mmCIF file of C-alpha atoms in Angstrom:
data_model
loop_
_atom_site.group_PDB
_atom_site.id
_atom_site.type_symbol
_atom_site.label_atom_id
_atom_site.label_comp_id
_atom_site.label_asym_id
_atom_site.label_seq_id
_atom_site.Cartn_x
_atom_site.Cartn_y
_atom_site.Cartn_z
ATOM 1 C CA UNK A 7 2.217 117.060 62.358
ATOM 2 C CA UNK A 8 2.434 115.632 59.130
ATOM 3 C CA UNK A 9 0.514 117.757 56.304
ATOM 4 C CA UNK A 10 -1.848 116.190 54.169
ATOM 5 C CA UNK A 11 -1.375 113.775 51.829
ATOM 6 C CA UNK A 12 -1.945 115.486 48.478
ATOM 7 C CA UNK A 13 -5.887 114.905 47.173
ATOM 8 C CA UNK A 14 -6.050 111.914 44.406
ATOM 9 C CA UNK A 15 -9.033 112.416 42.376
ATOM 10 C CA UNK A 16 -10.563 108.389 42.187
ATOM 11 C CA UNK A 17 -11.731 108.030 39.006
ATOM 12 C CA UNK A 18 -15.403 108.648 39.438
ATOM 13 C CA UNK A 19 -14.600 112.374 39.891
ATOM 14 C CA UNK A 20 -12.826 113.045 37.105
ATOM 15 C CA UNK A 21 -15.267 114.938 35.442
ATOM 16 C CA UNK A 22 -17.117 113.511 31.868
ATOM 17 C CA UNK A 23 -17.223 114.993 28.639
ATOM 18 C CA UNK A 24 -20.872 115.263 28.622
ATOM 19 C CA UNK A 25 -21.137 116.986 31.861
ATOM 20 C CA UNK A 26 -18.727 119.950 30.300
ATOM 21 C CA UNK A 27 -21.166 123.052 29.713
ATOM 22 C CA UNK A 28 -21.706 122.503 26.400
ATOM 23 C CA UNK A 29 -23.338 124.897 23.789
ATOM 24 C CA UNK A 30 -26.375 123.844 22.291
ATOM 25 C CA UNK A 31 -26.267 122.541 19.382
ATOM 26 C CA UNK A 32 -29.274 124.387 17.307
ATOM 27 C CA UNK A 33 -30.862 127.669 18.382
ATOM 28 C CA UNK A 34 -33.523 126.633 21.473
ATOM 29 C CA UNK A 35 -36.726 126.144 19.163
ATOM 30 C CA UNK A 36 -40.241 128.226 18.911
ATOM 31 C CA UNK A 37 -43.783 127.692 19.224
ATOM 32 C CA UNK A 38 -44.830 125.642 16.252
ATOM 33 C CA UNK A 39 -48.001 126.663 14.425
ATOM 34 C CA UNK A 40 -49.296 123.610 15.089
ATOM 35 C CA UNK A 41 -49.738 124.213 18.627
ATOM 36 C CA UNK A 42 -52.962 126.520 17.621
ATOM 37 C CA UNK A 43 -55.027 123.164 17.284
ATOM 38 C CA UNK A 44 -54.629 121.852 20.633
ATOM 39 C CA UNK A 45 -54.476 125.778 22.076
ATOM 40 C CA UNK A 46 -57.520 127.933 22.980
ATOM 41 C CA UNK A 47 -58.507 130.096 25.543
ATOM 42 C CA UNK A 48 -57.958 129.791 29.625
ATOM 43 C CA UNK A 49 -60.529 131.762 30.675
ATOM 44 C CA UNK A 50 -63.492 128.678 31.485
ATOM 45 C CA UNK A 51 -66.076 130.487 30.272
ATOM 46 C CA UNK A 52 -65.055 130.846 26.233
ATOM 47 C CA UNK A 53 -63.951 127.407 26.416
ATOM 48 C CA UNK A 54 -67.664 126.208 25.599
ATOM 49 C CA UNK A 55 -67.521 129.120 23.212
ATOM 50 C CA UNK A 56 -66.876 127.421 19.266
ATOM 51 C CA UNK A 57 -65.153 131.906 17.870
ATOM 52 C CA UNK A 58 -62.160 130.612 21.117
ATOM 53 C CA UNK A 59 -60.821 128.290 18.822
ATOM 54 C CA UNK A 60 -59.223 129.512 17.262
ATOM 55 C CA UNK A 61 -56.837 131.778 18.836
ATOM 56 C CA UNK A 62 -55.983 134.699 16.350
ATOM 57 C CA UNK A 63 -52.516 135.493 15.674
ATOM 58 C CA UNK A 64 -51.659 139.415 15.980
ATOM 59 C CA UNK A 65 -48.179 140.918 15.748
ATOM 60 C CA UNK A 66 -46.425 137.077 14.625
ATOM 61 C CA UNK A 67 -43.294 137.132 13.767
ATOM 62 C CA UNK A 68 -41.888 134.997 12.390
ATOM 63 C CA UNK A 69 -39.006 133.017 11.466
ATOM 64 C CA UNK A 70 -38.606 130.296 8.332
ATOM 65 C CA UNK A 71 -36.350 128.019 8.614
ATOM 66 C CA UNK A 72 -35.190 125.085 5.452
ATOM 67 C CA UNK A 73 -35.913 121.561 7.003
ATOM 68 C CA UNK A 74 -35.482 118.154 4.923
ATOM 69 C CA UNK A 75 -39.078 117.693 3.069
ATOM 70 C CA UNK A 76 -40.222 114.976 6.065
ATOM 71 C CA UNK A 77 -43.596 112.751 3.642
ATOM 72 C CA UNK A 78 -44.195 110.632 5.988
ATOM 73 C CA UNK A 79 -45.279 112.541 8.659
ATOM 74 C CA UNK A 80 -46.956 115.250 6.246
ATOM 75 C CA UNK A 81 -48.751 112.015 5.939
ATOM 76 C CA UNK A 82 -49.130 110.791 8.789
ATOM 77 C CA UNK A 83 -50.219 114.192 10.521
ATOM 78 C CA UNK A 84 -53.098 115.307 8.267
ATOM 79 C CA UNK A 85 -55.455 112.624 10.006
ATOM 80 C CA UNK A 86 -55.187 114.953 12.979
ATOM 81 C CA UNK A 87 -54.999 118.342 11.800
ATOM 82 C CA UNK A 88 -57.756 120.555 11.753
ATOM 83 C CA UNK A 89 -58.536 121.604 8.899
ATOM 84 C CA UNK A 90 -60.921 124.398 8.600
ATOM 85 C CA UNK A 91 -58.715 125.974 12.310
ATOM 86 C CA UNK A 92 -55.146 124.770 10.396
ATOM 87 C CA UNK A 93 -56.837 126.914 6.883
ATOM 88 C CA UNK A 94 -57.859 129.996 9.693
ATOM 89 C CA UNK A 95 -54.696 129.837 10.931
ATOM 90 C CA UNK A 96 -52.542 129.583 8.343
ATOM 91 C CA UNK A 97 -54.445 132.461 6.348
ATOM 92 C CA UNK A 98 -54.293 135.047 9.243
ATOM 93 C CA UNK A 99 -50.180 134.274 8.579
ATOM 94 C CA UNK A 100 -49.878 135.114 5.403
ATOM 95 C CA UNK A 101 -50.161 130.964 3.809
ATOM 96 C CA UNK A 102 -52.179 131.147 1.265
ATOM 97 C CA UNK A 103 -51.539 127.768 -0.453
ATOM 98 C CA UNK A 104 -53.884 125.317 1.270
ATOM 99 C CA UNK A 105 -57.113 124.410 0.378
ATOM 100 C CA UNK A 106 -60.154 124.624 1.352
ATOM 101 C CA UNK A 107 -60.821 121.070 1.935
ATOM 102 C CA UNK A 108 -58.632 118.941 3.604
ATOM 103 C CA UNK A 109 -56.839 116.692 1.174
ATOM 104 C CA UNK A 110 -57.098 113.123 0.950
ATOM 105 C CA UNK A 111 -53.632 111.159 2.248
ATOM 106 C CA UNK A 112 -51.007 111.789 -0.913
ATOM 107 C CA UNK A 113 -48.774 108.870 -1.915
ATOM 108 C CA UNK A 114 -45.375 110.337 -0.975
ATOM 109 C CA UNK A 115 -44.741 110.614 -4.213
ATOM 110 C CA UNK A 116 -46.996 111.876 -5.506
ATOM 111 C CA UNK A 117 -45.780 114.500 -2.195
ATOM 112 C CA UNK A 118 -42.210 114.704 -2.457
ATOM 113 C CA UNK A 119 -42.833 116.505 -6.441
ATOM 114 C CA UNK A 120 -41.381 120.069 -6.009
ATOM 115 C CA UNK A 121 -45.036 121.627 -5.600
ATOM 116 C CA UNK A 122 -48.288 121.154 -4.000
ATOM 117 C CA UNK A 123 -49.888 120.475 -0.884
ATOM 118 C CA UNK A 124 -47.481 118.729 0.444
ATOM 119 C CA UNK A 125 -44.627 120.905 0.399
ATOM 120 C CA UNK A 126 -47.001 123.428 1.658
ATOM 121 C CA UNK A 127 -47.906 121.717 4.667
ATOM 122 C CA UNK A 128 -44.176 120.752 5.084
ATOM 123 C CA UNK A 129 -43.729 124.612 4.931
ATOM 124 C CA UNK A 130 -46.415 125.912 7.725
ATOM 125 C CA UNK A 131 -46.163 122.517 10.030
ATOM 126 C CA UNK A 132 -41.929 122.365 10.520
ATOM 127 C CA UNK A 133 -40.361 124.801 9.012
ATOM 128 C CA UNK A 134 -42.664 127.662 10.348
ATOM 129 C CA UNK A 135 -41.727 128.578 14.103
ATOM 130 C CA UNK A 136 -43.302 131.716 16.056
ATOM 131 C CA UNK A 137 -41.366 133.975 18.358
ATOM 132 C CA UNK A 138 -42.867 136.509 18.890
ATOM 133 C CA UNK A 139 -46.924 137.958 19.107
ATOM 134 C CA UNK A 140 -49.574 137.029 20.526
ATOM 135 C CA UNK A 141 -52.739 134.935 20.523
ATOM 136 C CA UNK A 142 -56.497 137.063 20.644
ATOM 137 C CA UNK A 143 -59.041 134.733 21.956
ATOM 138 C CA UNK A 144 -62.394 136.002 19.066
ATOM 139 C CA UNK A 145 -64.719 135.923 22.112
ATOM 140 C CA UNK A 146 -63.325 137.559 24.946
ATOM 141 C CA UNK A 147 -60.926 139.132 23.483
ATOM 142 C CA UNK A 148 -58.181 138.025 25.751
ATOM 143 C CA UNK A 149 -54.289 138.456 24.406
ATOM 144 C CA UNK A 150 -52.089 135.531 25.398
ATOM 145 C CA UNK A 151 -48.698 136.993 24.553
ATOM 146 C CA UNK A 152 -45.541 135.062 23.045
ATOM 147 C CA UNK A 153 -42.389 135.941 23.669
ATOM 148 C CA UNK A 154 -38.665 134.680 22.148
ATOM 149 C CA UNK A 155 -41.402 131.467 20.732
ATOM 150 C CA UNK A 156 -42.762 131.167 24.291
ATOM 151 C CA UNK A 157 -46.462 131.372 24.962
ATOM 152 C CA UNK A 158 -47.883 132.536 28.472
ATOM 153 C CA UNK A 159 -51.746 130.952 29.163
ATOM 154 C CA UNK A 160 -51.154 132.276 32.612
ATOM 155 C CA UNK A 161 -54.064 134.561 33.630
ATOM 156 C CA UNK A 162 -53.660 137.630 35.657
ATOM 157 C CA UNK A 163 -55.184 136.621 39.155
ATOM 158 C CA UNK A 164 -58.769 138.747 38.859
ATOM 159 C CA UNK A 165 -59.588 136.834 35.249
ATOM 160 C CA UNK A 166 -58.847 132.941 37.554
ATOM 161 C CA UNK B 14 -31.553 101.665 27.925
ATOM 162 C CA UNK B 15 -31.962 105.116 25.951
ATOM 163 C CA UNK B 16 -29.299 107.374 26.836
ATOM 164 C CA UNK B 17 -30.961 109.980 28.842
ATOM 165 C CA UNK B 18 -30.668 113.725 26.889
ATOM 166 C CA UNK B 19 -28.005 116.132 28.160
ATOM 167 C CA UNK B 20 -28.710 119.201 30.859
ATOM 168 C CA UNK B 21 -25.162 120.187 31.431
ATOM 169 C CA UNK B 22 -26.174 123.205 29.975
ATOM 170 C CA UNK B 23 -28.526 123.840 32.708
ATOM 171 C CA UNK B 24 -27.622 125.889 35.499
ATOM 172 C CA UNK B 25 -29.657 124.260 38.466
ATOM 173 C CA UNK B 26 -30.713 128.288 40.439
ATOM 174 C CA UNK B 27 -34.449 127.953 39.256
ATOM 175 C CA UNK B 28 -34.864 124.337 37.750
ATOM 176 C CA UNK B 29 -35.360 121.023 39.419
ATOM 177 C CA UNK B 30 -32.144 119.159 38.705
ATOM 178 C CA UNK B 31 -32.973 115.169 37.145
ATOM 179 C CA UNK B 32 -33.283 112.718 39.705
ATOM 180 C CA UNK B 33 -34.299 109.571 40.727
ATOM 181 C CA UNK B 34 -37.486 110.238 39.442
ATOM 182 C CA UNK B 35 -37.164 111.857 36.421
ATOM 183 C CA UNK B 36 -34.499 109.183 35.629
ATOM 184 C CA UNK B 37 -37.178 106.327 36.901
ATOM 185 C CA UNK B 38 -39.759 108.238 34.002
ATOM 186 C CA UNK B 39 -37.450 107.004 31.577
ATOM 187 C CA UNK B 40 -36.869 104.267 32.676
ATOM 188 C CA UNK B 41 -40.491 103.170 32.484
ATOM 189 C CA UNK B 42 -40.886 105.261 29.228
ATOM 190 C CA UNK B 43 -38.593 102.874 27.190
ATOM 191 C CA UNK B 44 -39.887 100.028 29.311
ATOM 192 C CA UNK B 45 -43.387 101.028 27.567
ATOM 193 C CA UNK B 46 -42.568 101.298 24.189
ATOM 194 C CA UNK B 47 -44.291 97.599 23.700
ATOM 195 C CA UNK B 48 -47.461 98.903 24.229
ATOM 196 C CA UNK B 49 -46.776 102.703 23.183
ATOM 197 C CA UNK B 50 -46.362 100.933 19.235
ATOM 198 C CA UNK B 51 -49.211 99.211 19.592
ATOM 199 C CA UNK B 52 -51.393 102.101 20.503
ATOM 200 C CA UNK B 53 -49.805 104.924 19.116
ATOM 201 C CA UNK B 54 -49.117 103.507 15.168
ATOM 202 C CA UNK B 55 -47.744 105.857 12.865
ATOM 203 C CA UNK B 56 -51.370 105.994 11.298
ATOM 204 C CA UNK B 57 -52.423 107.490 13.948
ATOM 205 C CA UNK B 58 -49.529 109.565 15.601
ATOM 206 C CA UNK B 59 -49.813 110.365 19.267
ATOM 207 C CA UNK B 60 -49.846 114.301 21.164
ATOM 208 C CA UNK B 61 -47.593 113.921 23.921
ATOM 209 C CA UNK B 62 -48.041 116.539 26.748
ATOM 210 C CA UNK B 63 -46.090 116.868 29.559
ATOM 211 C CA UNK B 64 -46.335 118.865 32.246
ATOM 212 C CA UNK B 65 -44.210 120.356 34.327
ATOM 213 C CA UNK B 66 -41.770 120.080 31.652
ATOM 214 C CA UNK B 67 -39.323 121.699 34.039
ATOM 215 C CA UNK B 68 -35.663 121.059 32.606
ATOM 216 C CA UNK B 69 -36.600 118.914 29.213
ATOM 217 C CA UNK B 70 -35.065 115.983 30.082
ATOM 218 C CA UNK B 71 -38.798 113.779 29.911
ATOM 219 C CA UNK B 72 -39.723 115.531 27.280
ATOM 220 C CA UNK B 73 -36.432 115.988 25.702
ATOM 221 C CA UNK B 74 -36.245 111.539 25.831
ATOM 222 C CA UNK B 75 -39.482 111.638 24.558
ATOM 223 C CA UNK B 76 -39.134 114.052 20.926
ATOM 224 C CA UNK B 77 -35.958 112.116 21.074
ATOM 225 C CA UNK B 78 -36.184 108.509 21.492
ATOM 226 C CA UNK B 79 -39.547 108.527 19.454
ATOM 227 C CA UNK B 80 -38.712 106.427 17.073
ATOM 228 C CA UNK B 81 -37.405 103.691 19.654
ATOM 229 C CA UNK B 82 -40.739 103.905 21.838
ATOM 230 C CA UNK B 83 -42.952 104.959 19.691
ATOM 231 C CA UNK B 84 -41.389 102.776 16.332
ATOM 232 C CA UNK B 85 -42.181 105.859 14.458
ATOM 233 C CA UNK B 86 -40.678 110.132 14.292
ATOM 234 C CA UNK B 87 -44.535 111.137 13.883
ATOM 235 C CA UNK B 88 -45.613 111.715 17.394
ATOM 236 C CA UNK B 89 -46.016 115.439 18.211
ATOM 237 C CA UNK B 90 -44.808 116.664 21.811
ATOM 238 C CA UNK B 91 -46.157 119.707 24.321
ATOM 239 C CA UNK B 92 -45.177 120.869 27.065
ATOM 240 C CA UNK B 93 -46.066 122.921 30.387
ATOM 241 C CA UNK B 94 -44.869 124.781 33.075
ATOM 242 C CA UNK B 95 -46.437 127.425 35.851
ATOM 243 C CA UNK B 96 -42.698 128.256 36.493
ATOM 244 C CA UNK B 97 -41.228 131.386 34.313
ATOM 245 C CA UNK B 98 -37.527 129.697 33.902
ATOM 246 C CA UNK B 99 -38.672 126.364 33.096
ATOM 247 C CA UNK B 100 -39.540 126.633 28.640
ATOM 248 C CA UNK B 101 -36.696 128.419 28.352
ATOM 249 C CA UNK B 102 -35.000 125.273 29.467
ATOM 250 C CA UNK B 103 -37.135 123.430 28.061
ATOM 251 C CA UNK B 104 -36.284 124.570 24.786
ATOM 252 C CA UNK B 105 -32.899 124.353 25.489
ATOM 253 C CA UNK B 106 -32.709 120.920 26.264
ATOM 254 C CA UNK B 107 -34.663 120.202 23.348
ATOM 255 C CA UNK B 108 -32.332 121.972 20.926
ATOM 256 C CA UNK B 109 -28.939 120.266 22.547
ATOM 257 C CA UNK B 110 -30.318 116.985 22.090
ATOM 258 C CA UNK B 111 -33.208 116.793 18.814
ATOM 259 C CA UNK B 112 -31.756 114.443 16.185
ATOM 260 C CA UNK B 113 -32.615 113.939 12.667
ATOM 261 C CA UNK B 114 -34.769 110.973 13.488
ATOM 262 C CA UNK B 115 -36.931 112.870 16.662
ATOM 263 C CA UNK B 116 -40.605 113.459 16.264
ATOM 264 C CA UNK B 117 -41.987 117.035 16.010
ATOM 265 C CA UNK B 118 -41.907 119.129 19.628
ATOM 266 C CA UNK B 119 -44.317 121.984 18.795
ATOM 267 C CA UNK B 120 -43.580 123.879 21.369
ATOM 268 C CA UNK B 121 -43.058 124.911 25.280
ATOM 269 C CA UNK B 122 -45.458 126.403 26.551
ATOM 270 C CA UNK B 123 -45.889 128.828 29.791
ATOM 271 C CA UNK B 124 -49.292 128.052 31.182
ATOM 272 C CA UNK B 125 -50.993 126.128 34.805
ATOM 273 C CA UNK B 126 -51.428 122.284 33.812
ATOM 274 C CA UNK B 127 -53.598 121.811 30.957
ATOM 275 C CA UNK B 128 -55.119 125.713 31.147
ATOM 276 C CA UNK B 129 -55.207 126.684 27.814
ATOM 277 C CA UNK B 130 -54.930 123.395 26.065
ATOM 278 C CA UNK B 131 -58.409 122.149 23.995
ATOM 279 C CA UNK B 132 -59.988 119.384 25.936
ATOM 280 C CA UNK B 133 -59.433 115.682 24.636
ATOM 281 C CA UNK B 134 -56.583 115.941 22.909
ATOM 282 C CA UNK B 135 -53.672 114.573 24.379
ATOM 283 C CA UNK B 136 -52.698 110.888 23.807
ATOM 284 C CA UNK B 137 -50.296 110.390 25.880
ATOM 285 C CA UNK B 138 -49.540 112.305 28.850
ATOM 286 C CA UNK B 139 -47.031 112.518 31.393
ATOM 287 C CA UNK B 140 -46.747 113.858 34.787
ATOM 288 C CA UNK B 141 -43.773 114.253 37.444
ATOM 289 C CA UNK B 142 -45.570 116.275 40.145
ATOM 290 C CA UNK B 143 -44.454 118.111 42.810
ATOM 291 C CA UNK B 144 -45.149 115.384 45.240
ATOM 292 C CA UNK B 145 -43.740 116.268 48.537
ATOM 293 C CA UNK B 146 -45.702 116.536 51.410
ATOM 294 C CA UNK B 147 -45.614 120.435 52.165
ATOM 295 C CA UNK B 148 -47.522 122.417 54.057
ATOM 296 C CA UNK B 149 -49.061 124.887 51.149
ATOM 297 C CA UNK B 150 -47.820 124.853 47.565
ATOM 298 C CA UNK B 151 -46.091 127.844 46.860
ATOM 299 C CA UNK B 152 -46.286 130.200 44.662
ATOM 300 C CA UNK B 153 -42.676 130.592 43.649
ATOM 301 C CA UNK B 154 -42.211 133.674 45.913
ATOM 302 C CA UNK B 155 -41.347 130.859 48.783
ATOM 303 C CA UNK B 156 -37.992 130.732 50.150
ATOM 304 C CA UNK B 157 -37.113 127.877 47.984
ATOM 305 C CA UNK B 158 -38.641 129.937 44.249
ATOM 306 C CA UNK B 159 -39.136 127.874 42.045
ATOM 307 C CA UNK B 160 -37.648 124.720 42.838
ATOM 308 C CA UNK B 161 -40.225 124.901 45.870
ATOM 309 C CA UNK B 162 -42.696 124.557 43.552
ATOM 310 C CA UNK B 163 -41.180 121.958 41.147
ATOM 311 C CA UNK B 164 -41.430 119.892 44.442
ATOM 312 C CA UNK B 165 -44.110 120.612 47.208
ATOM 313 C CA UNK B 166 -47.484 118.857 46.903
ATOM 314 C CA UNK B 167 -49.155 120.156 49.938
ATOM 315 C CA UNK B 168 -51.138 118.347 52.500
ATOM 316 C CA UNK B 169 -49.938 114.536 51.251
ATOM 317 C CA UNK B 170 -48.275 115.576 48.474
ATOM 318 C CA UNK B 171 -51.418 115.469 46.629
ATOM 319 C CA UNK B 172 -52.926 119.087 45.972
ATOM 320 C CA UNK B 173 -51.411 119.581 42.217
ATOM 321 C CA UNK B 174 -51.679 116.053 41.625
ATOM 322 C CA UNK B 175 -55.645 115.902 42.671
ATOM 323 C CA UNK B 176 -56.079 118.838 40.089
ATOM 324 C CA UNK B 177 -54.481 116.845 37.042
ATOM 325 C CA UNK B 178 -56.023 113.747 38.245
ATOM 326 C CA UNK B 179 -59.478 115.204 38.024
ATOM 327 C CA UNK B 180 -58.904 116.504 34.924
ATOM 328 C CA UNK B 181 -57.329 113.709 33.206
ATOM 329 C CA UNK B 182 -60.963 112.911 31.738
ATOM 330 C CA UNK B 183 -60.975 115.978 30.478
ATOM 331 C CA UNK B 184 -57.283 116.073 29.543
ATOM 332 C CA UNK B 185 -57.158 112.810 27.890
ATOM 333 C CA UNK B 186 -58.301 111.576 24.426
ATOM 334 C CA UNK B 187 -60.006 108.663 24.172
ATOM 335 C CA UNK B 188 -57.557 106.440 23.801
ATOM 336 C CA UNK B 189 -55.130 108.503 26.098
ATOM 337 C CA UNK B 190 -52.740 107.774 28.534
ATOM 338 C CA UNK B 191 -51.706 109.002 31.617
ATOM 339 C CA UNK B 192 -47.955 108.319 33.141
ATOM 340 C CA UNK B 193 -48.162 109.817 36.895
ATOM 341 C CA UNK B 194 -45.203 109.331 38.962
ATOM 342 C CA UNK B 195 -46.666 108.339 43.179
ATOM 343 C CA UNK B 196 -44.245 108.707 46.008
ATOM 344 C CA UNK B 197 -44.466 105.868 48.892
ATOM 345 C CA UNK B 198 -46.194 109.012 51.069
ATOM 346 C CA UNK B 199 -48.549 109.431 48.638
ATOM 347 C CA UNK B 200 -50.985 107.019 49.726
ATOM 348 C CA UNK B 201 -50.997 105.463 45.455
ATOM 349 C CA UNK B 202 -52.314 102.626 46.462
ATOM 350 C CA UNK B 203 -55.294 104.253 47.943
ATOM 351 C CA UNK B 204 -55.214 106.865 44.940
ATOM 352 C CA UNK B 205 -55.758 104.176 42.188
ATOM 353 C CA UNK B 206 -58.597 102.230 43.827
ATOM 354 C CA UNK B 207 -60.276 106.044 43.336
ATOM 355 C CA UNK B 208 -59.159 106.138 39.880
ATOM 356 C CA UNK B 209 -60.611 103.058 39.769
ATOM 357 C CA UNK B 210 -63.944 103.110 41.493
ATOM 358 C CA UNK B 211 -64.657 106.302 39.599
ATOM 359 C CA UNK B 212 -64.022 109.228 41.778
ATOM 360 C CA UNK B 213 -62.553 111.132 38.786
ATOM 361 C CA UNK B 214 -65.907 111.236 37.264
ATOM 362 C CA UNK B 215 -65.008 107.618 34.768
ATOM 363 C CA UNK B 216 -63.884 104.539 36.036
ATOM 364 C CA UNK B 217 -59.726 104.201 35.348
ATOM 365 C CA UNK B 218 -57.771 101.908 33.973
ATOM 366 C CA UNK B 219 -54.769 102.121 36.560
ATOM 367 C CA UNK B 220 -51.344 100.137 36.579
ATOM 368 C CA UNK B 221 -48.320 100.536 38.113
ATOM 369 C CA UNK B 222 -45.899 100.072 35.850
ATOM 370 C CA UNK B 223 -43.033 101.000 37.265
ATOM 371 C CA UNK B 224 -41.244 100.626 41.238
ATOM 372 C CA UNK B 225 -37.641 102.590 42.322
ATOM 373 C CA UNK B 226 -37.974 99.579 44.972
ATOM 374 C CA UNK B 227 -37.451 100.197 48.485
ATOM 375 C CA UNK B 228 -34.634 102.055 50.450
ATOM 376 C CA UNK B 229 -35.499 100.933 53.612
ATOM 377 C CA UNK B 230 -38.909 101.340 53.689
ATOM 378 C CA UNK B 231 -38.361 105.049 52.291
ATOM 379 C CA UNK B 232 -39.610 107.206 49.398
ATOM 380 C CA UNK B 233 -40.746 104.719 46.877
ATOM 381 C CA UNK B 234 -41.284 105.425 43.508
ATOM 382 C CA UNK B 235 -44.036 104.542 41.221
ATOM 383 C CA UNK B 236 -45.214 105.165 38.176
ATOM 384 C CA UNK B 237 -48.803 104.852 37.038
ATOM 385 C CA UNK B 238 -50.037 103.925 34.046
ATOM 386 C CA UNK B 239 -54.025 105.415 33.775
ATOM 387 C CA UNK B 240 -56.811 105.072 31.025
ATOM 388 C CA UNK B 241 -59.895 104.546 29.705
ATOM 389 C CA UNK B 242 -59.517 101.312 28.392
#
């Protein structure tokens, strides 16, 4: 009986560099504040109730990053934003630099200026992430936990 | 074709590993880019929602390649998944692939489909459902754990998808578009006809925009685009 020939891996067996486990280049992203512009209470009965939007932050732990200013993004996203809701959320989190009324579409040059609404929006919308805390419904008081930047909207069995 | 996001940092014990269905979705979305350019210009950027994001390969793809797919980087993306493992996996995959030119990823949320989202805010919805016909829709406690939840769709493999189709009129904005994957055993032509004739509350415009082609007549996958106008 002859011994098995040594196994020579065919070319496609070569471990391609992209298949090697690599550590992520940046830490995992966490919930952005703008997310609350799109969230409401998971309870169907609350959904039509005005006080269920926006949900209110409680015990929020924020992470502040430094990112290059993106004037185009701010200008483009602005029309989409529910301003009163963002204002409420921002104020609850201690950001007091936003005007009461949604500003007009700002010229890019104007936004590039060091101070002003554009920079404040950039700080709130892009540079701030929510790491821990709770989102609370203003109608029923239900609390949705945020842990490691991930909000959990699964309801306990008796509420589904 | 645009590069597929790397998921090599993940282990696939509890997460569905990107497979033929995921890649068909990515290829189809790439081919949809002229349509997406027109529908979602930078002056009115879309909120993109992926239901059941799993590994996050699709959400990462849309976020990372926003400039090519939409013609600008002002899109915002959001993902949901019912699995306790998926939101973190999605976050990791976004982190591993994101670039300076990417769109804005708002976060991964643990929830059942779109529960907790406001009505009418989603401009683009993407869903690779649990579409394999099974006896029951699992809850994570079955033999296959959360992989079973990601794959098993109950009767005709449609039980979860039907819930999404019923919810579309609530989730989607007026200009909203949904991309949903169906396999042959989901009876896609019949489902499309139901959507068109108003059985899901709205007379949807439905078009098959991607297909994996015939494979010995078995497990043909299609991507279906659903919208109001």
